[in-house]
PDB file of C-alpha atoms and ligand atoms in Angstrom:
ATOM      1  CA  MET A   1       0.000   0.000   0.000  1.00 88.00           C
ATOM      2  CA  ASN A   2       1.466   3.381  -0.961  1.00 95.00           C
ATOM      3  CA  TYR A   3       0.520   5.282   2.202  1.00 97.00           C
ATOM      4  CA  THR A   4       2.757   8.272   1.345  1.00 97.00           C
ATOM      5  CA  GLN A   5       0.814   8.897  -1.832  1.00 97.00           C
ATOM      6  CA  ILE A   6      -2.513   8.298  -0.106  1.00 98.00           C
ATOM      7  CA  LEU A   7      -1.727  10.822   2.671  1.00 98.00           C
ATOM      8  CA  ASN A   8      -0.765  13.375   0.008  1.00 98.00           C
ATOM      9  CA  GLU A   9      -3.954  12.801  -1.961  1.00 98.00           C
ATOM     10  CA  ILE A  10      -6.002  13.095   1.237  1.00 98.00           C
ATOM     11  CA  TYR A  11      -4.405  16.442   2.049  1.00 97.00           C
ATOM     12  CA  GLN A  12      -5.208  17.812  -1.414  1.00 97.00           C
ATOM     13  CA  GLU A  13      -8.821  16.676  -1.121  1.00 97.00           C
ATOM     14  CA  ILE A  14      -9.478  18.020   2.382  1.00 97.00           C
ATOM     15  CA  LYS A  15      -7.953  21.473   1.763  1.00 95.00           C
ATOM     16  CA  PRO A  16     -11.361  22.942   0.817  1.00 95.00           C
ATOM     17  CA  TYR A  17     -12.480  22.215   4.404  1.00 95.00           C
ATOM     18  CA  SER A  18      -9.596  24.113   5.995  1.00 94.00           C
ATOM     19  CA  ASN A  19     -11.783  27.041   7.115  1.00 95.00           C
ATOM     20  CA  VAL A  20     -14.784  25.023   8.246  1.00 97.00           C
ATOM     21  CA  GLY A  21     -15.517  24.878  11.976  1.00 96.00           C
ATOM     22  CA  GLU A  22     -13.973  26.549  15.012  1.00 94.00           C
ATOM     23  CA  PRO A  23     -11.614  25.364  17.759  1.00 94.00           C
ATOM     24  CA  ALA A  24     -13.313  24.586  21.072  1.00 93.00           C
ATOM     25  CA  SER A  25     -13.918  27.792  22.994  1.00 88.00           C
ATOM     26  CA  TYR A  26     -15.191  26.516  26.347  1.00 89.00           C
ATOM     27  CA  ILE A  27     -11.644  25.785  27.499  1.00 90.00           C
ATOM     28  CA  PRO A  28      -9.894  29.179  27.049  1.00 89.00           C
ATOM     29  CA  GLU A  29      -6.411  27.661  26.911  1.00 90.00           C
ATOM     30  CA  LEU A  30      -7.397  25.643  23.799  1.00 91.00           C
ATOM     31  CA  GLN A  31      -7.860  28.905  21.898  1.00 90.00           C
ATOM     32  CA  LYS A  32      -4.126  29.502  21.935  1.00 91.00           C
ATOM     33  CA  VAL A  33      -3.451  26.954  19.178  1.00 94.00           C
ATOM     34  CA  ASN A  34      -3.207  27.824  15.492  1.00 96.00           C
ATOM     35  CA  PRO A  35      -6.633  26.756  14.173  1.00 96.00           C
ATOM     36  CA  ASP A  36      -5.130  25.967  10.778  1.00 96.00           C
ATOM     37  CA  SER A  37      -2.725  23.302  12.020  1.00 97.00           C
ATOM     38  CA  TYR A  38      -3.000  19.913  10.352  1.00 98.00           C
ATOM     39  CA  GLY A  39      -0.972  16.800  11.000  1.00 98.00           C
ATOM     40  CA  ILE A  40      -1.358  13.080  10.430  1.00 98.00           C
ATOM     41  CA  CYS A  41       0.679   9.966  11.260  1.00 98.00           C
ATOM     42  CA  LEU A  42      -0.095   6.428  10.173  1.00 98.00           C
ATOM     43  CA  ARG A  43       1.965   3.701  11.829  1.00 98.00           C
ATOM     44  CA  THR A  44       1.843   0.081  10.735  1.00 97.00           C
ATOM     45  CA  ILE A  45       2.060  -2.733  13.274  1.00 96.00           C
ATOM     46  CA  ARG A  46       5.529  -3.465  11.852  1.00 95.00           C
ATOM     47  CA  GLY A  47       6.625   0.038  12.908  1.00 94.00           C
ATOM     48  CA  ALA A  48       6.704   1.863   9.547  1.00 98.00           C
ATOM     49  CA  GLU A  49       5.581   5.498   9.896  1.00 98.00           C
ATOM     50  CA  TYR A  50       4.009   7.795   7.325  1.00 98.00           C
ATOM     51  CA  VAL A  51       3.616  11.443   8.335  1.00 98.00           C
ATOM     52  CA  MET A  52       2.411  14.737   6.910  1.00 97.00           C
ATOM     53  CA  GLY A  53       2.091  18.315   8.114  1.00 97.00           C
ATOM     54  CA  ASP A  54       2.330  19.198  11.814  1.00 98.00           C
ATOM     55  CA  SER A  55       2.683  15.574  12.867  1.00 98.00           C
ATOM     56  CA  ASP A  56       5.307  16.362  15.531  1.00 98.00           C
ATOM     57  CA  GLU A  57       3.525  19.271  17.165  1.00 98.00           C
ATOM     58  CA  ARG A  58       2.018  18.406  20.535  1.00 98.00           C
ATOM     59  CA  PHE A  59      -1.591  19.299  21.207  1.00 97.00           C
ATOM     60  CA  SER A  60      -4.035  18.693  24.008  1.00 97.00           C
ATOM     61  CA  ILE A  61      -5.358  15.147  23.583  1.00 98.00           C
ATOM     62  CA  GLN A  62      -8.493  15.862  25.684  1.00 97.00           C
ATOM     63  CA  SER A  63     -10.983  12.986  25.417  1.00 97.00           C
ATOM     64  CA  ILE A  64      -8.549  10.681  23.617  1.00 98.00           C
ATOM     65  CA  SER A  65      -7.117  10.249  27.134  1.00 98.00           C
ATOM     66  CA  LYS A  66     -10.303   8.364  28.053  1.00 98.00           C
ATOM     67  CA  VAL A  67      -9.010   5.320  26.144  1.00 98.00           C
ATOM     68  CA  PHE A  68      -5.833   5.217  28.246  1.00 98.00           C
ATOM     69  CA  SER A  69      -7.842   5.604  31.472  1.00 98.00           C
ATOM     70  CA  LEU A  70     -10.195   2.848  30.389  1.00 98.00           C
ATOM     71  CA  ALA A  71      -7.289   0.510  29.659  1.00 98.00           C
ATOM     72  CA  MET A  72      -5.934   1.129  33.168  1.00 98.00           C
ATOM     73  CA  GLY A  73      -9.333   0.940  34.855  1.00 98.00           C
ATOM     74  CA  PHE A  74     -10.285  -2.288  33.052  1.00 98.00           C
ATOM     75  CA  CYS A  75      -6.963  -3.875  34.030  1.00 98.00           C
ATOM     76  CA  LEU A  76      -7.154  -2.816  37.692  1.00 98.00           C
ATOM     77  CA  GLU A  77     -10.871  -3.324  38.300  1.00 97.00           C
ATOM     78  CA  GLY A  78     -11.733  -6.134  35.855  1.00 97.00           C
ATOM     79  CA  GLU A  79     -15.342  -7.036  35.097  1.00 96.00           C
ATOM     80  CA  THR A  80     -16.746  -5.247  38.160  1.00 97.00           C
ATOM     81  CA  LEU A  81     -16.072  -2.021  36.263  1.00 98.00           C
ATOM     82  CA  TRP A  82     -19.292  -2.725  34.353  1.00 98.00           C
ATOM     83  CA  LYS A  83     -21.357  -2.544  37.544  1.00 98.00           C
ATOM     84  CA  ARG A  84     -20.618   1.185  37.615  1.00 98.00           C
ATOM     85  CA  ILE A  85     -20.522   2.049  33.876  1.00 98.00           C
ATOM     86  CA  GLY A  86     -22.445   0.752  30.837  1.00 98.00           C
ATOM     87  CA  VAL A  87     -21.207  -0.121  27.353  1.00 97.00           C
ATOM     88  CA  GLU A  88     -23.984   1.418  25.279  1.00 96.00           C
ATOM     89  CA  PRO A  89     -23.582   4.357  22.904  1.00 95.00           C
ATOM     90  CA  SER A  90     -25.057   7.467  24.512  1.00 92.00           C
ATOM     91  CA  GLY A  91     -26.481   9.201  21.451  1.00 87.00           C
ATOM     92  CA  SER A  92     -26.002  12.346  23.543  1.00 87.00           C
ATOM     93  CA  ALA A  93     -23.395  15.071  23.856  1.00 86.00           C
ATOM     94  CA  PHE A  94     -20.167  14.108  25.639  1.00 86.00           C
ATOM     95  CA  ASN A  95     -21.049  16.313  28.598  1.00 88.00           C
ATOM     96  CA  SER A  96     -24.756  15.521  28.879  1.00 88.00           C
ATOM     97  CA  VAL A  97     -26.178  15.714  32.419  1.00 94.00           C
ATOM     98  CA  ILE A  98     -29.784  14.824  31.658  1.00 94.00           C
ATOM     99  CA  GLN A  99     -29.117  11.216  30.631  1.00 94.00           C
ATOM    100  CA  LEU A 100     -27.096  10.650  33.791  1.00 96.00           C
ATOM    101  CA  GLU A 101     -29.960  11.900  35.927  1.00 95.00           C
ATOM    102  CA  ILE A 102     -32.516   9.687  34.194  1.00 94.00           C
ATOM    103  CA  GLU A 103     -30.225   6.660  34.465  1.00 94.00           C
ATOM    104  CA  LYS A 104     -29.564   7.227  38.168  1.00 96.00           C
ATOM    105  CA  GLY A 105     -25.855   7.937  38.055  1.00 97.00           C
ATOM    106  CA  ILE A 106     -24.725   5.035  35.859  1.00 98.00           C
ATOM    107  CA  PRO A 107     -22.911   6.538  32.832  1.00 98.00           C
ATOM    108  CA  ARG A 108     -23.816   4.999  29.481  1.00 97.00           C
ATOM    109  CA  ASN A 109     -20.182   4.210  28.640  1.00 97.00           C
ATOM    110  CA  PRO A 110     -16.594   4.989  29.736  1.00 98.00           C
ATOM    111  CA  LEU A 111     -15.892   7.376  26.824  1.00 97.00           C
ATOM    112  CA  ILE A 112     -18.377  10.119  27.749  1.00 96.00           C
ATOM    113  CA  ASN A 113     -17.321  12.565  30.452  1.00 97.00           C
ATOM    114  CA  ALA A 114     -19.473  10.946  33.169  1.00 98.00           C
ATOM    115  CA  GLY A 115     -17.952   7.515  32.443  1.00 98.00           C
ATOM    116  CA  ALA A 116     -14.422   8.883  32.407  1.00 98.00           C
ATOM    117  CA  LEU A 117     -15.004  10.577  35.776  1.00 98.00           C
ATOM    118  CA  VAL A 118     -16.032   7.210  37.258  1.00 98.00           C
ATOM    119  CA  VAL A 119     -12.922   5.608  35.730  1.00 98.00           C
ATOM    120  CA  ALA A 120     -10.796   8.415  37.230  1.00 98.00           C
ATOM    121  CA  ASP A 121     -12.392   7.668  40.622  1.00 98.00           C
ATOM    122  CA  ILE A 122     -11.585   3.960  40.212  1.00 98.00           C
ATOM    123  CA  LEU A 123      -7.947   4.766  39.390  1.00 98.00           C
ATOM    124  CA  LEU A 124      -7.714   7.018  42.449  1.00 98.00           C
ATOM    125  CA  SER A 125      -8.953   4.135  44.608  1.00 98.00           C
ATOM    126  CA  HIS A 126      -6.463   1.632  43.147  1.00 98.00           C
ATOM    127  CA  LEU A 127      -3.270   3.632  42.719  1.00 97.00           C
ATOM    128  CA  GLU A 128      -0.913   5.046  45.298  1.00 97.00           C
ATOM    129  CA  HIS A 129       0.383   7.799  42.978  1.00 97.00           C
ATOM    130  CA  PRO A 130      -2.395   8.117  40.365  1.00 98.00           C
ATOM    131  CA  GLU A 131      -1.093  11.138  38.413  1.00 98.00           C
ATOM    132  CA  GLU A 132       2.435   9.761  38.165  1.00 98.00           C
ATOM    133  CA  GLU A 133       1.292   6.243  37.296  1.00 98.00           C
ATOM    134  CA  TYR A 134      -1.133   7.462  34.639  1.00 98.00           C
ATOM    135  CA  LEU A 135       1.592   9.540  32.990  1.00 98.00           C
ATOM    136  CA  GLN A 136       4.023   6.644  33.288  1.00 98.00           C
ATOM    137  CA  PHE A 137       1.571   4.309  31.517  1.00 98.00           C
ATOM    138  CA  VAL A 138       1.070   6.708  28.580  1.00 98.00           C
ATOM    139  CA  ARG A 139       4.820   7.273  28.332  1.00 98.00           C
ATOM    140  CA  GLN A 140       5.359   3.514  28.231  1.00 97.00           C
ATOM    141  CA  LEU A 141       2.831   3.145  25.413  1.00 97.00           C
ATOM    142  CA  CYS A 142       5.177   5.504  23.546  1.00 97.00           C
ATOM    143  CA  GLY A 143       8.320   3.511  24.301  1.00 96.00           C
ATOM    144  CA  GLY A 144       9.199   5.390  27.520  1.00 96.00           C
ATOM    145  CA  ASN A 145       8.952   8.868  25.973  1.00 97.00           C
ATOM    146  CA  LYS A 146       9.563  11.350  28.823  1.00 97.00           C
ATOM    147  CA  GLN A 147       8.648  14.359  26.661  1.00 97.00           C
ATOM    148  CA  ILE A 148       4.988  13.518  27.178  1.00 98.00           C
ATOM    149  CA  LYS A 149       3.703  15.747  29.987  1.00 98.00           C
ATOM    150  CA  TYR A 150       0.579  17.190  31.531  1.00 98.00           C
ATOM    151  CA  ASN A 151      -0.136  20.772  30.526  1.00 97.00           C
ATOM    152  CA  GLU A 152      -0.818  22.337  33.918  1.00 96.00           C
ATOM    153  CA  SER A 153      -2.182  25.623  32.579  1.00 95.00           C
ATOM    154  CA  MET A 154      -4.599  23.669  30.350  1.00 95.00           C
ATOM    155  CA  ALA A 155      -5.790  21.615  33.336  1.00 96.00           C
ATOM    156  CA  VAL A 156      -6.225  24.739  35.500  1.00 95.00           C
ATOM    157  CA  SER A 157      -7.975  26.588  32.658  1.00 93.00           C
ATOM    158  CA  GLU A 158     -10.444  23.735  32.347  1.00 94.00           C
ATOM    159  CA  ARG A 159     -11.039  23.493  36.104  1.00 94.00           C
ATOM    160  CA  GLU A 160     -11.785  27.198  36.260  1.00 93.00           C
ATOM    161  CA  HIS A 161     -14.508  26.815  33.619  1.00 92.00           C
ATOM    162  CA  GLY A 162     -15.517  23.206  34.272  1.00 93.00           C
ATOM    163  CA  TYR A 163     -19.018  23.860  35.596  1.00 95.00           C
ATOM    164  CA  LEU A 164     -20.691  21.062  33.622  1.00 95.00           C
ATOM    165  CA  ASN A 165     -18.115  18.471  34.591  1.00 97.00           C
ATOM    166  CA  ALA A 166     -18.487  19.571  38.206  1.00 97.00           C
ATOM    167  CA  ALA A 167     -22.268  19.121  37.883  1.00 97.00           C
ATOM    168  CA  ILE A 168     -21.726  15.624  36.456  1.00 98.00           C
ATOM    169  CA  ALA A 169     -19.305  14.729  39.258  1.00 98.00           C
ATOM    170  CA  ASN A 170     -21.819  15.948  41.851  1.00 98.00           C
ATOM    171  CA  MET A 171     -24.596  13.897  40.254  1.00 98.00           C
ATOM    172  CA  LEU A 172     -22.360  10.815  40.302  1.00 98.00           C
ATOM    173  CA  LYS A 173     -21.478  11.405  43.952  1.00 98.00           C
ATOM    174  CA  TYR A 174     -25.156  11.830  44.843  1.00 98.00           C
ATOM    175  CA  HIS A 175     -25.800   8.391  43.325  1.00 98.00           C
ATOM    176  CA  SER A 176     -22.782   6.937  45.219  1.00 98.00           C
ATOM    177  CA  ASN A 177     -20.903   6.278  41.981  1.00 98.00           C
ATOM    178  CA  ILE A 178     -17.887   8.306  43.110  1.00 98.00           C
ATOM    179  CA  GLN A 179     -15.992   7.203  46.177  1.00 98.00           C
ATOM    180  CA  ASN A 180     -13.219   9.782  46.392  1.00 98.00           C
ATOM    181  CA  ASP A 181     -13.404  13.519  46.958  1.00 98.00           C
ATOM    182  CA  ILE A 182     -15.101  15.171  43.944  1.00 97.00           C
ATOM    183  CA  GLU A 183     -12.488  17.897  43.609  1.00 97.00           C
ATOM    184  CA  ARG A 184      -9.715  15.283  43.573  1.00 98.00           C
ATOM    185  CA  VAL A 185     -11.516  13.305  40.820  1.00 98.00           C
ATOM    186  CA  LEU A 186     -12.080  16.423  38.704  1.00 98.00           C
ATOM    187  CA  ARG A 187      -8.483  17.584  38.991  1.00 97.00           C
ATOM    188  CA  PHE A 188      -7.141  14.144  38.031  1.00 98.00           C
ATOM    189  CA  TYR A 189      -9.545  13.939  35.064  1.00 98.00           C
ATOM    190  CA  PHE A 190      -8.597  17.431  33.807  1.00 98.00           C
ATOM    191  CA  ARG A 191      -4.920  16.564  34.029  1.00 98.00           C
ATOM    192  CA  GLN A 192      -5.492  13.431  31.928  1.00 98.00           C
ATOM    193  CA  CYS A 193      -7.279  15.555  29.291  1.00 98.00           C
ATOM    194  CA  SER A 194      -4.456  18.114  29.333  1.00 97.00           C
ATOM    195  CA  LEU A 195      -1.767  15.641  28.182  1.00 98.00           C
ATOM    196  CA  GLY A 196       0.187  17.035  25.248  1.00 98.00           C
ATOM    197  CA  MET A 197       0.974  14.537  22.499  1.00 98.00           C
ATOM    198  CA  SER A 198       1.775  14.717  18.794  1.00 98.00           C
ATOM    199  CA  CYS A 199       0.150  12.662  16.029  1.00 98.00           C
ATOM    200  CA  ARG A 200       3.315  10.594  15.836  1.00 98.00           C
ATOM    201  CA  GLU A 201       3.184   9.857  19.585  1.00 98.00           C
ATOM    202  CA  LEU A 202      -0.540   9.087  19.545  1.00 98.00           C
ATOM    203  CA  ALA A 203      -0.164   6.702  16.626  1.00 98.00           C
ATOM    204  CA  GLN A 204       2.528   4.855  18.574  1.00 98.00           C
ATOM    205  CA  ALA A 205       0.399   4.777  21.732  1.00 98.00           C
ATOM    206  CA  PHE A 206      -2.504   3.179  19.863  1.00 98.00           C
ATOM    207  CA  ILE A 207      -0.492   0.359  18.259  1.00 98.00           C
ATOM    208  CA  PRO A 208      -1.047  -2.002  21.240  1.00 97.00           C
ATOM    209  CA  PHE A 209      -4.808  -1.612  20.668  1.00 98.00           C
ATOM    210  CA  SER A 210      -4.397  -2.405  16.985  1.00 97.00           C
ATOM    211  CA  ASN A 211      -2.045  -5.321  17.349  1.00 93.00           C
ATOM    212  CA  HIS A 212      -3.718  -8.178  19.251  1.00 79.00           C
ATOM    213  CA  THR A 213      -0.926 -10.565  18.297  1.00 80.00           C
ATOM    214  CA  GLN A 214       1.401  -8.943  20.862  1.00 88.00           C
ATOM    215  CA  PRO A 215       0.658  -9.104  24.604  1.00 92.00           C
ATOM    216  CA  PHE A 216      -0.637  -5.842  26.066  1.00 96.00           C
ATOM    217  CA  LYS A 217       1.815  -5.529  28.964  1.00 95.00           C
ATOM    218  CA  PHE A 218       3.178  -2.295  30.428  1.00 95.00           C
ATOM    219  CA  ASP A 219       4.457  -2.753  34.003  1.00 91.00           C
ATOM    220  CA  LYS A 220       1.367  -3.163  36.201  1.00 90.00           C
ATOM    221  CA  ILE A 221      -1.032  -2.591  33.302  1.00 96.00           C
ATOM    222  CA  THR A 222      -1.757  -5.749  31.352  1.00 96.00           C
ATOM    223  CA  LEU A 223      -4.796  -6.603  29.243  1.00 97.00           C
ATOM    224  CA  THR A 224      -5.811  -9.864  27.607  1.00 96.00           C
ATOM    225  CA  ALA A 225      -6.507  -9.948  23.857  1.00 95.00           C
ATOM    226  CA  SER A 226     -10.171 -10.286  24.766  1.00 95.00           C
ATOM    227  CA  GLN A 227     -10.073  -7.122  26.899  1.00 96.00           C
ATOM    228  CA  VAL A 228      -8.346  -5.187  24.094  1.00 97.00           C
ATOM    229  CA  LYS A 229     -11.071  -6.422  21.735  1.00 96.00           C
ATOM    230  CA  ARG A 230     -13.694  -5.028  24.087  1.00 97.00           C
ATOM    231  CA  ILE A 231     -11.996  -1.630  24.382  1.00 97.00           C
ATOM    232  CA  ASN A 232     -11.903  -1.454  20.573  1.00 97.00           C
ATOM    233  CA  ALA A 233     -15.599  -2.356  20.449  1.00 97.00           C
ATOM    234  CA  ILE A 234     -16.374   0.508  22.837  1.00 98.00           C
ATOM    235  CA  MET A 235     -14.313   2.902  20.686  1.00 98.00           C
ATOM    236  CA  GLN A 236     -16.269   1.743  17.651  1.00 97.00           C
ATOM    237  CA  THR A 237     -19.676   2.295  19.215  1.00 97.00           C
ATOM    238  CA  CYS A 238     -19.014   5.178  21.633  1.00 97.00           C
ATOM    239  CA  GLY A 239     -15.824   6.995  20.569  1.00 96.00           C
ATOM    240  CA  PHE A 240     -17.571   9.934  18.918  1.00 94.00           C
ATOM    241  CA  TYR A 241     -20.523  10.529  21.239  1.00 87.00           C
ATOM    242  CA  ASP A 242     -23.622  11.516  19.284  1.00 89.00           C
ATOM    243  CA  GLU A 243     -21.622  11.203  16.097  1.00 94.00           C
ATOM    244  CA  ALA A 244     -20.457   7.609  16.680  1.00 94.00           C
ATOM    245  CA  GLY A 245     -22.828   6.293  14.023  1.00 95.00           C
ATOM    246  CA  GLU A 246     -21.631   8.903  11.542  1.00 96.00           C
ATOM    247  CA  PHE A 247     -17.972   8.064  12.130  1.00 96.00           C
ATOM    248  CA  SER A 248     -18.697   4.358  11.843  1.00 97.00           C
ATOM    249  CA  TYR A 249     -20.645   4.936   8.621  1.00 97.00           C
ATOM    250  CA  ARG A 250     -18.051   7.205   7.053  1.00 97.00           C
ATOM    251  CA  VAL A 251     -14.792   5.710   8.341  1.00 98.00           C
ATOM    252  CA  GLY A 252     -15.461   2.214   9.649  1.00 98.00           C
ATOM    253  CA  LEU A 253     -12.684   2.050  12.238  1.00 98.00           C
ATOM    254  CA  PRO A 254     -12.673   2.114  16.062  1.00 98.00           C
ATOM    255  CA  GLY A 255     -11.440   5.521  17.168  1.00 98.00           C
ATOM    256  CA  LYS A 256     -11.586   8.318  19.690  1.00 98.00           C
ATOM    257  CA  SER A 257     -11.800  12.057  19.254  1.00 97.00           C
ATOM    258  CA  GLY A 258     -10.895  14.966  21.520  1.00 97.00           C
ATOM    259  CA  VAL A 259     -11.943  18.615  21.583  1.00 96.00           C
ATOM    260  CA  GLY A 260      -8.292  19.562  21.037  1.00 97.00           C
ATOM    261  CA  GLY A 261      -8.969  18.482  17.432  1.00 98.00           C
ATOM    262  CA  GLY A 262      -7.217  15.123  17.578  1.00 98.00           C
ATOM    263  CA  ILE A 263      -8.582  11.755  16.483  1.00 98.00           C
ATOM    264  CA  ALA A 264      -6.830   8.416  17.005  1.00 98.00           C
ATOM    265  CA  ALA A 265      -8.109   5.317  15.232  1.00 98.00           C
ATOM    266  CA  ILE A 266      -6.974   1.762  14.628  1.00 98.00           C
ATOM    267  CA  CYS A 267      -7.269  -0.699  11.813  1.00 98.00           C
ATOM    268  CA  PRO A 268      -7.017  -4.032  13.674  1.00 97.00           C
ATOM    269  CA  ARG A 269      -3.822  -5.982  12.896  1.00 96.00           C
ATOM    270  CA  LYS A 270      -2.786  -3.401  10.296  1.00 97.00           C
ATOM    271  CA  TYR A 271      -2.121   0.127  11.551  1.00 98.00           C
ATOM    272  CA  SER A 272      -2.978   2.940  13.921  1.00 98.00           C
ATOM    273  CA  VAL A 273      -3.513   6.488  12.733  1.00 98.00           C
ATOM    274  CA  ALA A 274      -3.665   9.861  14.471  1.00 98.00           C
ATOM    275  CA  VAL A 275      -4.810  13.072  12.849  1.00 98.00           C
ATOM    276  CA  TRP A 276      -5.022  16.604  14.230  1.00 98.00           C
ATOM    277  CA  SER A 277      -6.819  19.715  13.054  1.00 98.00           C
ATOM    278  CA  PRO A 278      -8.332  22.021  15.723  1.00 97.00           C
ATOM    279  CA  ARG A 279     -11.430  23.209  13.850  1.00 97.00           C
ATOM    280  CA  LEU A 280     -14.404  21.231  15.176  1.00 96.00           C
ATOM    281  CA  ASN A 281     -17.925  20.528  13.967  1.00 95.00           C
ATOM    282  CA  LYS A 282     -20.988  21.098  16.174  1.00 92.00           C
ATOM    283  CA  LYS A 283     -20.553  17.696  17.856  1.00 90.00           C
ATOM    284  CA  GLY A 284     -17.012  18.524  18.965  1.00 91.00           C
ATOM    285  CA  ASN A 285     -15.144  16.384  16.421  1.00 94.00           C
ATOM    286  CA  SER A 286     -12.402  17.605  14.065  1.00 97.00           C
ATOM    287  CA  VAL A 287     -13.829  18.473  10.632  1.00 97.00           C
ATOM    288  CA  MET A 288     -10.665  17.783   8.634  1.00 98.00           C
ATOM    289  CA  GLY A 289      -9.741  14.855  10.866  1.00 98.00           C
ATOM    290  CA  MET A 290     -13.002  13.035  10.163  1.00 97.00           C
ATOM    291  CA  LYS A 291     -12.772  13.791   6.456  1.00 98.00           C
ATOM    292  CA  ALA A 292      -9.138  12.608   6.309  1.00 98.00           C
ATOM    293  CA  LEU A 293      -9.981   9.268   7.920  1.00 98.00           C
ATOM    294  CA  GLU A 294     -13.015   8.805   5.681  1.00 98.00           C
ATOM    295  CA  LEU A 295     -10.753   9.252   2.660  1.00 98.00           C
ATOM    296  CA  LEU A 296      -8.121   6.927   4.149  1.00 98.00           C
ATOM    297  CA  THR A 297     -10.461   3.941   4.404  1.00 98.00           C
ATOM    298  CA  THR A 298     -12.123   4.789   1.086  1.00 98.00           C
ATOM    299  CA  LYS A 299      -8.837   4.992  -0.793  1.00 98.00           C
ATOM    300  CA  THR A 300      -7.237   1.930   0.847  1.00 97.00           C
ATOM    301  CA  GLU A 301     -10.521   0.003   0.616  1.00 97.00           C
ATOM    302  CA  VAL A 302      -9.724  -1.414   4.052  1.00 97.00           C
ATOM    303  CA  SER A 303     -11.792  -0.936   7.197  1.00 96.00           C
ATOM    304  CA  ILE A 304     -13.266  -3.326   9.749  1.00 96.00           C
ATOM    305  CA  PHE A 305     -16.232  -3.896   7.471  1.00 95.00           C
TER     306      PHE A 305
HETATM  307  O1  LIG B   1     -14.217  17.300  29.834  1.00 66.80           O
HETATM  308  C1  LIG B   1     -14.190  17.959  28.800  1.00 66.80           C
HETATM  309  O2  LIG B   1     -15.157  18.604  28.418  1.00 66.80           O
HETATM  310  C2  LIG B   1     -12.898  17.969  27.995  1.00 66.80           C
HETATM  311  N1  LIG B   1     -11.771  17.902  28.870  1.00 66.80           N
HETATM  312  C3  LIG B   1     -12.842  16.789  27.071  1.00 66.80           C
HETATM  313  C4  LIG B   1     -14.020  16.693  26.127  1.00 66.80           C
HETATM  314  C5  LIG B   1     -13.688  16.115  24.825  1.00 66.80           C
HETATM  315  O3  LIG B   1     -12.561  16.062  24.374  1.00 66.80           O
HETATM  316  C6  LIG B   1     -14.825  15.670  23.993  1.00 66.80           C
HETATM  317  N2  LIG B   1     -14.361  15.266  22.693  1.00 66.80           N
HETATM  318  N3  LIG B   1     -14.730  15.373  21.599  1.00 66.80           N
END
């Protein structure tokens, strides 16, 4: 497969969308990025990398971090995790409060904000040094890369404006689905979201989800092939909130988006891909990122379907 040529063709075809959408504005710190950035990295399971554009610039991974938290939470908690969180697509916005109220504090899935807050609570209960161990895990997914760091001003910026997430955390606590101090859970969650990673780093971090033939083993965090399969299934059905069906229809790969404009996706047993462009559509997903991945699976004629 000539991925270099395909990435070039994709870039030419998505250029007309370069002014569509706006970067997220509800986290002030996110407004500091150049809205016209665009980067992509495709990494095969054999380690070959194909890059274009701003593929080495770090950006805020935001909700993509929910996949890393889920991997840790699933490893540490096992099947009992599903007593506190469902595995159904929400069909609602990522920060919806109303669904959580109706469903009595059980988040629909671990990839919406409510679910990720419960996972953060679970990690706080299991780990002695949660922030350090979370960062260590993500660094290990990238071959021990110490350049990957939390962006403290991003995390603080989000806490200062995080009224909806605070409402969600309070609702969860009311329904006894948070055990630790709410403020502690929120701060840990915002730090996870603030992680700065490049497309190249994200593509590397997602290879263990793509490659079931290798054991998923990073210090304390190990997953069976069956558990990795289930995480991929959740990405497929829930990774794009109320646009999960659209992404599945257009792209046909498990993936996860973030309001920083990043999307990471995997083609099982073939490659992982990360794309970044900060301009978002109304559902909070990157306009050019979604279009680029749609063209990738259309041109390669390979997806999970
Ligand atoms: O909690 C939030 O609202 C953000 N830290 C993350 C949301 C997000 O990335 C949704 N993604 N499309």
